[in-house]
Amino acid sequence: MLTPEEWVRQHVLYYLLDDRAFPQSLVVSEISLQINGLNRRCDIACYDRNGNPLVIVECKAPEVNITDKALHQIAQYNAALKARFLMLTNGKQHFFCEVDQHSGEIQKLSNLPHWEELSL
């Protein structure tokens, strides 16, 4: 069913596959994970060639504002997945960042890197 959140998810998938040139075989929608004993669902995860999470994406419906709650949600997902890049979007606002897994430092980005930049 094409809910508002699903509309955003489909556009993000197009962005990742077409604009950022991620290989379709390394992009997965709606992956299940367990956080603090609770079942959760990450909207989109992109993996590197070794099967490690590289990017995770949290999609919200366009009418949902991006708040600290959404940032906390994707941070919890990343505590389990340990992806290098995070994307949070409601289809109108887009937030991108790179996470240093060693220091925990987060750097805000203007966009996600193109697949070719990441697959060197």
Coordinates of N, CA, C and O in Angstrom, one line a residue:
M1 N 0.8 -1.2 0.0 CA 0.0 0.0 0.0 C 0.9 1.2 0.0 O 1.9 1.3 0.7
L2 N 0.5 2.2 -0.8 CA 1.4 3.4 -1.0 C 1.0 4.4 0.1 O 0.3 5.4 -0.2
T3 N 1.5 4.2 1.3 CA 1.3 5.2 2.4 C 2.3 6.4 2.1 O 3.2 6.3 1.3
P4 N 2.1 7.5 2.8 CA 3.0 8.6 2.6 C 4.5 8.2 2.9 O 5.4 8.6 2.2
E5 N 4.7 7.4 4.0 CA 6.0 7.0 4.3 C 6.6 6.1 3.2 O 7.8 6.2 2.8
E6 N 5.8 5.2 2.6 CA 6.2 4.4 1.5 C 6.6 5.2 0.3 O 7.5 4.9 -0.4
W7 N 5.8 6.2 0.1 CA 6.1 7.1 -1.1 C 7.5 7.7 -0.9 O 8.3 7.7 -1.8
V8 N 7.9 8.1 0.3 CA 9.2 8.7 0.6 C 10.2 7.6 0.4 O 11.3 7.8 -0.2
R9 N 10.0 6.4 1.0 CA 10.9 5.3 0.8 C 11.2 4.9 -0.6 O 12.3 4.7 -1.0
Q10 N 10.2 4.9 -1.5 CA 10.4 4.6 -2.9 C 11.2 5.6 -3.6 O 12.1 5.3 -4.4
H11 N 11.0 6.9 -3.2 CA 11.9 8.0 -3.8 C 13.3 7.9 -3.3 O 14.2 8.2 -4.1
V12 N 13.5 7.5 -2.0 CA 14.9 7.4 -1.5 C 15.5 6.2 -2.2 O 16.7 6.3 -2.6
L13 N 14.8 5.1 -2.4 CA 15.4 4.0 -3.2 C 15.9 4.4 -4.6 O 17.0 4.1 -5.0
Y14 N 15.0 5.2 -5.2 CA 15.4 5.7 -6.6 C 16.6 6.5 -6.5 O 17.6 6.4 -7.3
Y15 N 16.7 7.4 -5.5 CA 17.9 8.3 -5.3 C 19.1 7.4 -5.1 O 20.2 7.7 -5.7
L16 N 19.1 6.4 -4.2 CA 20.2 5.6 -4.0 C 20.7 4.8 -5.2 O 21.9 4.7 -5.5
L17 N 19.7 4.2 -5.9 CA 20.0 3.4 -7.1 C 20.4 4.2 -8.3 O 21.3 3.9 -9.0
D18 N 19.7 5.3 -8.6 CA 19.9 6.1 -9.8 C 20.9 7.2 -9.6 O 21.9 7.3 -10.4
D19 N 20.7 8.0 -8.6 CA 21.6 9.2 -8.4 C 22.9 8.8 -7.8 O 23.9 9.3 -8.2
R20 N 22.9 8.0 -6.8 CA 24.1 7.6 -6.1 C 24.7 6.3 -6.6 O 25.8 5.9 -6.2
A21 N 24.1 5.7 -7.5 CA 24.6 4.5 -8.2 C 24.9 3.3 -7.3 O 25.8 2.5 -7.6
F22 N 24.2 3.1 -6.2 CA 24.4 1.9 -5.4 C 23.9 0.7 -6.1 O 22.9 0.7 -6.8
P23 N 24.6 -0.4 -6.1 CA 24.2 -1.6 -6.7 C 22.9 -2.1 -6.0 O 22.8 -2.2 -4.8
Q24 N 21.9 -2.5 -6.8 CA 20.6 -2.9 -6.3 C 20.7 -4.1 -5.4 O 20.0 -4.2 -4.4
S25 N 21.7 -5.0 -5.7 CA 21.8 -6.2 -4.9 C 22.3 -5.9 -3.4 O 22.3 -6.7 -2.6
L26 N 22.8 -4.6 -3.2 CA 23.4 -4.3 -1.9 C 22.5 -3.3 -1.1 O 22.9 -2.8 -0.1
V27 N 21.3 -3.1 -1.7 CA 20.3 -2.2 -1.0 C 19.1 -3.0 -0.6 O 18.5 -3.7 -1.4
V28 N 18.8 -3.0 0.7 CA 17.7 -3.8 1.2 C 16.7 -2.8 1.9 O 17.1 -1.9 2.7
S29 N 15.4 -3.1 1.7 CA 14.3 -2.3 2.3 C 13.7 -3.1 3.5 O 13.5 -4.3 3.4
E30 N 13.4 -2.4 4.5 CA 12.7 -2.9 5.7 C 13.4 -4.1 6.3 O 12.9 -5.2 6.3
I31 N 14.6 -3.9 6.9 CA 15.3 -5.0 7.5 C 14.9 -5.0 9.0 O 14.7 -4.0 9.6
S32 N 14.8 -6.2 9.5 CA 14.4 -6.4 11.0 C 15.7 -6.4 11.8 O 16.7 -7.0 11.4
L33 N 15.6 -5.8 13.0 CA 16.7 -5.9 14.0 C 16.1 -5.8 15.4 O 14.9 -5.5 15.5
Q34 N 16.9 -6.2 16.3 CA 16.4 -6.3 17.7 C 17.2 -5.3 18.5 O 18.5 -5.3 18.4
I35 N 16.5 -4.4 19.2 CA 17.2 -3.4 20.0 C 16.6 -3.4 21.4 O 15.4 -3.3 21.6
N36 N 17.4 -3.7 22.4 CA 17.0 -3.8 23.8 C 15.8 -4.8 23.9 O 14.8 -4.5 24.6
G37 N 15.9 -5.9 23.2 CA 14.9 -6.9 23.3 C 13.6 -6.7 22.5 O 12.7 -7.5 22.5
L38 N 13.6 -5.5 21.8 CA 12.4 -5.2 21.0 C 12.7 -5.3 19.5 O 13.8 -5.0 19.1
N39 N 11.7 -5.8 18.8 CA 11.8 -5.9 17.3 C 11.6 -4.6 16.7 O 10.6 -3.9 17.0
R40 N 12.5 -4.2 15.9 CA 12.5 -2.9 15.2 C 12.7 -3.1 13.7 O 13.1 -4.2 13.3
R41 N 12.4 -2.1 12.9 CA 12.6 -2.2 11.4 C 13.3 -1.0 10.9 O 12.8 0.1 11.1
C42 N 14.4 -1.2 10.3 CA 15.1 -0.1 9.6 C 14.6 0.0 8.2 O 14.5 -1.0 7.5
D43 N 14.2 1.2 7.7 CA 13.6 1.4 6.4 C 14.5 0.9 5.3 O 14.0 0.2 4.4
I44 N 15.7 1.4 5.3 CA 16.6 1.0 4.2 C 18.0 0.8 4.7 O 18.5 1.6 5.5
A45 N 18.7 -0.2 4.3 CA 20.1 -0.4 4.6 C 20.9 -0.7 3.3 O 20.4 -1.5 2.5
C46 N 22.0 -0.1 3.2 CA 22.9 -0.4 2.0 C 24.2 -1.0 2.6 O 24.7 -0.5 3.6
Y47 N 24.6 -2.0 1.9 CA 25.8 -2.8 2.4 C 27.0 -2.6 1.5 O 26.8 -2.3 0.3
D48 N 28.2 -2.8 2.0 CA 29.4 -2.8 1.2 C 29.5 -4.1 0.6 O 28.7 -5.0 0.8
R49 N 30.6 -4.3 -0.2 CA 30.8 -5.6 -0.9 C 31.1 -6.7 0.0 O 31.0 -7.9 -0.4
N50 N 31.4 -6.4 1.2 CA 31.7 -7.5 2.2 C 30.5 -7.8 3.1 O 30.6 -8.6 4.0
G51 N 29.4 -7.2 2.8 CA 28.1 -7.5 3.5 C 28.0 -6.7 4.8 O 27.1 -7.0 5.6
N52 N 28.8 -5.7 5.0 CA 28.7 -4.8 6.2 C 27.8 -3.6 5.9 O 27.9 -3.0 4.9
P53 N 27.0 -3.2 6.9 CA 26.2 -2.0 6.7 C 27.0 -0.8 6.4 O 28.0 -0.5 7.1
L54 N 26.7 -0.1 5.4 CA 27.4 1.1 4.9 C 26.5 2.4 5.2 O 27.0 3.4 5.6
V55 N 25.2 2.3 4.8 CA 24.3 3.4 5.0 C 23.0 2.8 5.5 O 22.5 1.8 5.1
I56 N 22.4 3.5 6.5 CA 21.1 3.2 6.9 C 20.2 4.5 6.7 O 20.7 5.6 6.9
V57 N 19.0 4.2 6.4 CA 18.1 5.3 6.1 C 16.8 5.2 6.9 O 16.2 4.1 6.9
E58 N 16.4 6.2 7.5 CA 15.1 6.3 8.2 C 14.2 7.3 7.4 O 14.6 8.4 7.2
C59 N 13.0 6.8 7.0 CA 12.1 7.6 6.2 C 10.9 7.9 7.1 O 10.3 7.0 7.8
K60 N 10.4 9.1 7.0 CA 9.2 9.6 7.7 C 8.3 10.1 6.6 O 8.7 10.5 5.5
A61 N 7.0 10.1 6.9 CA 6.0 10.7 6.0 C 6.3 12.2 5.9 O 6.8 12.8 6.8
P62 N 5.9 12.8 4.7 CA 6.2 14.2 4.5 C 5.6 15.1 5.6 O 6.2 16.2 5.8
E63 N 4.5 14.8 6.2 CA 3.9 15.6 7.2 C 4.5 15.5 8.6 O 4.2 16.2 9.5
V64 N 5.5 14.5 8.7 CA 6.1 14.3 10.0 C 7.4 15.1 10.0 O 8.3 15.0 9.1
N65 N 7.5 16.0 11.0 CA 8.7 16.8 11.1 C 9.9 15.9 11.6 O 9.7 15.0 12.4
I66 N 11.1 16.3 11.2 CA 12.3 15.6 11.7 C 12.6 16.2 13.0 O 13.0 17.4 13.1
T67 N 12.5 15.4 14.0 CA 12.8 15.9 15.4 C 13.9 15.1 16.1 O 14.4 14.1 15.5
D68 N 14.2 15.4 17.3 CA 15.2 14.7 18.0 C 14.8 13.2 18.2 O 15.7 12.4 18.3
K69 N 13.5 13.0 18.3 CA 13.0 11.6 18.4 C 13.4 10.7 17.2 O 13.9 9.6 17.4
A70 N 13.3 11.3 16.0 CA 13.7 10.6 14.8 C 15.2 10.4 14.8 O 15.7 9.3 14.4
L71 N 16.0 11.4 15.2 CA 17.4 11.3 15.3 C 17.8 10.2 16.3 O 18.8 9.4 16.0
H72 N 17.2 10.2 17.4 CA 17.4 9.1 18.4 C 17.1 7.7 17.9 O 17.9 6.8 18.1
Q73 N 16.0 7.6 17.1 CA 15.7 6.4 16.5 C 16.8 5.8 15.6 O 17.2 4.7 15.7
I74 N 17.2 6.7 14.7 CA 18.3 6.2 13.7 C 19.6 5.9 14.5 O 20.3 5.0 14.1
A75 N 19.8 6.7 15.5 CA 21.1 6.5 16.3 C 21.0 5.1 17.0 O 22.0 4.4 17.1
Q76 N 19.8 4.7 17.5 CA 19.6 3.4 18.1 C 19.9 2.3 17.1 O 20.5 1.3 17.3
Y77 N 19.3 2.5 15.9 CA 19.5 1.5 14.8 C 21.0 1.4 14.5 O 21.5 0.3 14.3
N78 N 21.7 2.5 14.5 CA 23.1 2.5 14.1 C 23.9 1.9 15.2 O 25.0 1.3 15.0
A79 N 23.5 2.0 16.5 CA 24.2 1.3 17.5 C 24.3 -0.2 17.3 O 25.2 -0.9 17.6
A80 N 23.2 -0.7 16.7 CA 23.2 -2.2 16.4 C 23.9 -2.5 15.0 O 24.6 -3.5 14.9
L81 N 23.7 -1.6 14.0 CA 24.2 -1.9 12.7 C 25.6 -1.4 12.4 O 26.3 -2.0 11.6
K82 N 26.0 -0.3 13.0 CA 27.3 0.3 12.9 C 27.6 0.7 11.5 O 28.7 0.4 10.9
A83 N 26.7 1.4 10.8 CA 26.9 1.9 9.5 C 27.7 3.1 9.5 O 27.7 3.9 10.5
R84 N 28.4 3.4 8.4 CA 29.3 4.6 8.3 C 28.5 5.8 8.0 O 28.9 6.9 8.4
F85 N 27.4 5.7 7.3 CA 26.6 6.8 6.9 C 25.1 6.7 7.3 O 24.6 5.6 7.3
L86 N 24.5 7.8 7.7 CA 23.1 7.8 8.1 C 22.4 8.8 7.2 O 22.9 9.9 6.9
M87 N 21.1 8.5 6.9 CA 20.2 9.4 6.2 C 18.9 9.4 6.8 O 18.4 8.4 7.1
L88 N 18.4 10.6 7.1 CA 17.1 10.8 7.7 C 16.3 11.7 6.8 O 16.8 12.8 6.5
T89 N 15.1 11.3 6.4 CA 14.3 12.2 5.5 C 12.8 12.0 5.7 O 12.3 10.9 6.1
N90 N 12.1 13.1 5.4 CA 10.6 13.0 5.3 C 10.2 13.3 3.8 O 9.1 13.6 3.6
G91 N 11.1 13.3 2.9 CA 10.9 13.6 1.5 C 11.0 15.1 1.2 O 11.2 15.5 0.0
K92 N 11.0 15.9 2.2 CA 11.1 17.4 2.0 C 12.4 17.9 2.7 O 13.1 18.7 2.1
Q93 N 12.7 17.3 3.8 CA 14.0 17.6 4.5 C 14.8 16.4 4.5 O 14.3 15.2 4.7
H94 N 16.1 16.5 4.3 CA 17.1 15.4 4.2 C 18.3 15.7 5.1 O 18.9 16.8 4.9
F95 N 18.6 14.8 5.9 CA 19.8 15.0 6.7 C 20.7 13.8 6.5 O 20.3 12.6 6.5
F96 N 22.0 14.1 6.2 CA 23.0 13.1 5.9 C 24.2 13.3 6.9 O 24.5 14.5 7.2
C97 N 24.8 12.2 7.4 CA 26.0 12.4 8.2 C 26.8 11.1 8.1 O 26.4 10.1 7.6
E98 N 28.1 11.3 8.4 CA 29.1 10.2 8.5 C 29.5 10.0 9.9 O 29.7 11.0 10.7
V99 N 29.5 8.8 10.3 CA 29.8 8.4 11.7 C 31.2 7.7 11.8 O 31.4 6.8 11.1
D100 N 32.0 8.3 12.6 CA 33.3 7.6 12.9 C 33.1 6.6 13.9 O 32.8 6.9 15.1
Q101 N 33.2 5.3 13.6 CA 32.8 4.2 14.5 C 33.8 4.1 15.7 O 33.5 3.6 16.7
H102 N 35.0 4.7 15.5 CA 36.0 4.6 16.6 C 35.8 5.7 17.6 O 35.9 5.4 18.8
S103 N 35.6 6.9 17.1 CA 35.5 8.0 18.1 C 34.1 8.4 18.4 O 33.8 9.1 19.4
G104 N 33.1 7.9 17.6 CA 31.7 8.3 17.8 C 31.4 9.7 17.2 O 30.2 10.1 17.3
E105 N 32.4 10.3 16.6 CA 32.2 11.7 16.1 C 31.2 11.6 14.9 O 31.4 10.7 14.0
I106 N 30.3 12.6 14.8 CA 29.4 12.6 13.7 C 29.6 13.9 12.9 O 29.7 15.0 13.4
Q107 N 29.8 13.7 11.6 CA 30.0 14.9 10.7 C 28.8 15.0 9.8 O 28.4 14.1 9.1
K108 N 28.2 16.2 9.8 CA 27.1 16.5 8.9 C 27.6 16.6 7.4 O 28.6 17.2 7.2
L109 N 26.8 16.0 6.5 CA 27.2 16.0 5.1 C 26.1 16.7 4.3 O 24.9 16.8 4.7
S110 N 26.4 17.3 3.1 CA 25.4 17.9 2.3 C 24.7 16.8 1.4 O 23.6 17.1 0.9
N111 N 25.3 15.7 1.3 CA 24.8 14.6 0.5 C 25.5 13.3 0.8 O 26.5 13.3 1.4
L112 N 24.9 12.2 0.4 CA 25.7 10.9 0.5 C 26.7 10.8 -0.6 O 26.4 11.3 -1.7
P113 N 27.8 10.3 -0.3 CA 28.8 10.0 -1.4 C 28.3 9.1 -2.5 O 27.4 8.2 -2.2
H114 N 28.7 9.3 -3.7 CA 28.4 8.4 -4.8 C 29.0 7.0 -4.5 O 30.1 6.9 -3.9
W115 N 28.4 5.9 -5.0 CA 28.9 4.6 -4.8 C 30.3 4.5 -5.2 O 31.1 3.8 -4.6
E116 N 30.7 5.1 -6.4 CA 32.1 4.9 -6.9 C 33.1 5.5 -5.9 O 34.2 5.0 -5.8
E117 N 32.7 6.5 -5.1 CA 33.6 7.1 -4.1 C 33.8 6.1 -2.9 O 34.8 6.1 -2.3
L118 N 32.8 5.3 -2.7 CA 32.8 4.4 -1.5 C 33.4 3.1 -1.8 O 33.8 2.3 -0.9
S119 N 33.4 2.7 -3.1 CA 33.8 1.3 -3.5 C 35.3 1.2 -3.9 O 35.6 0.3 -4.6
L120 N 36.0 2.2 -3.6 CA 37.5 2.2 -4.0 C 38.2 1.2 -3.2 O 38.0 0.8 -2.2

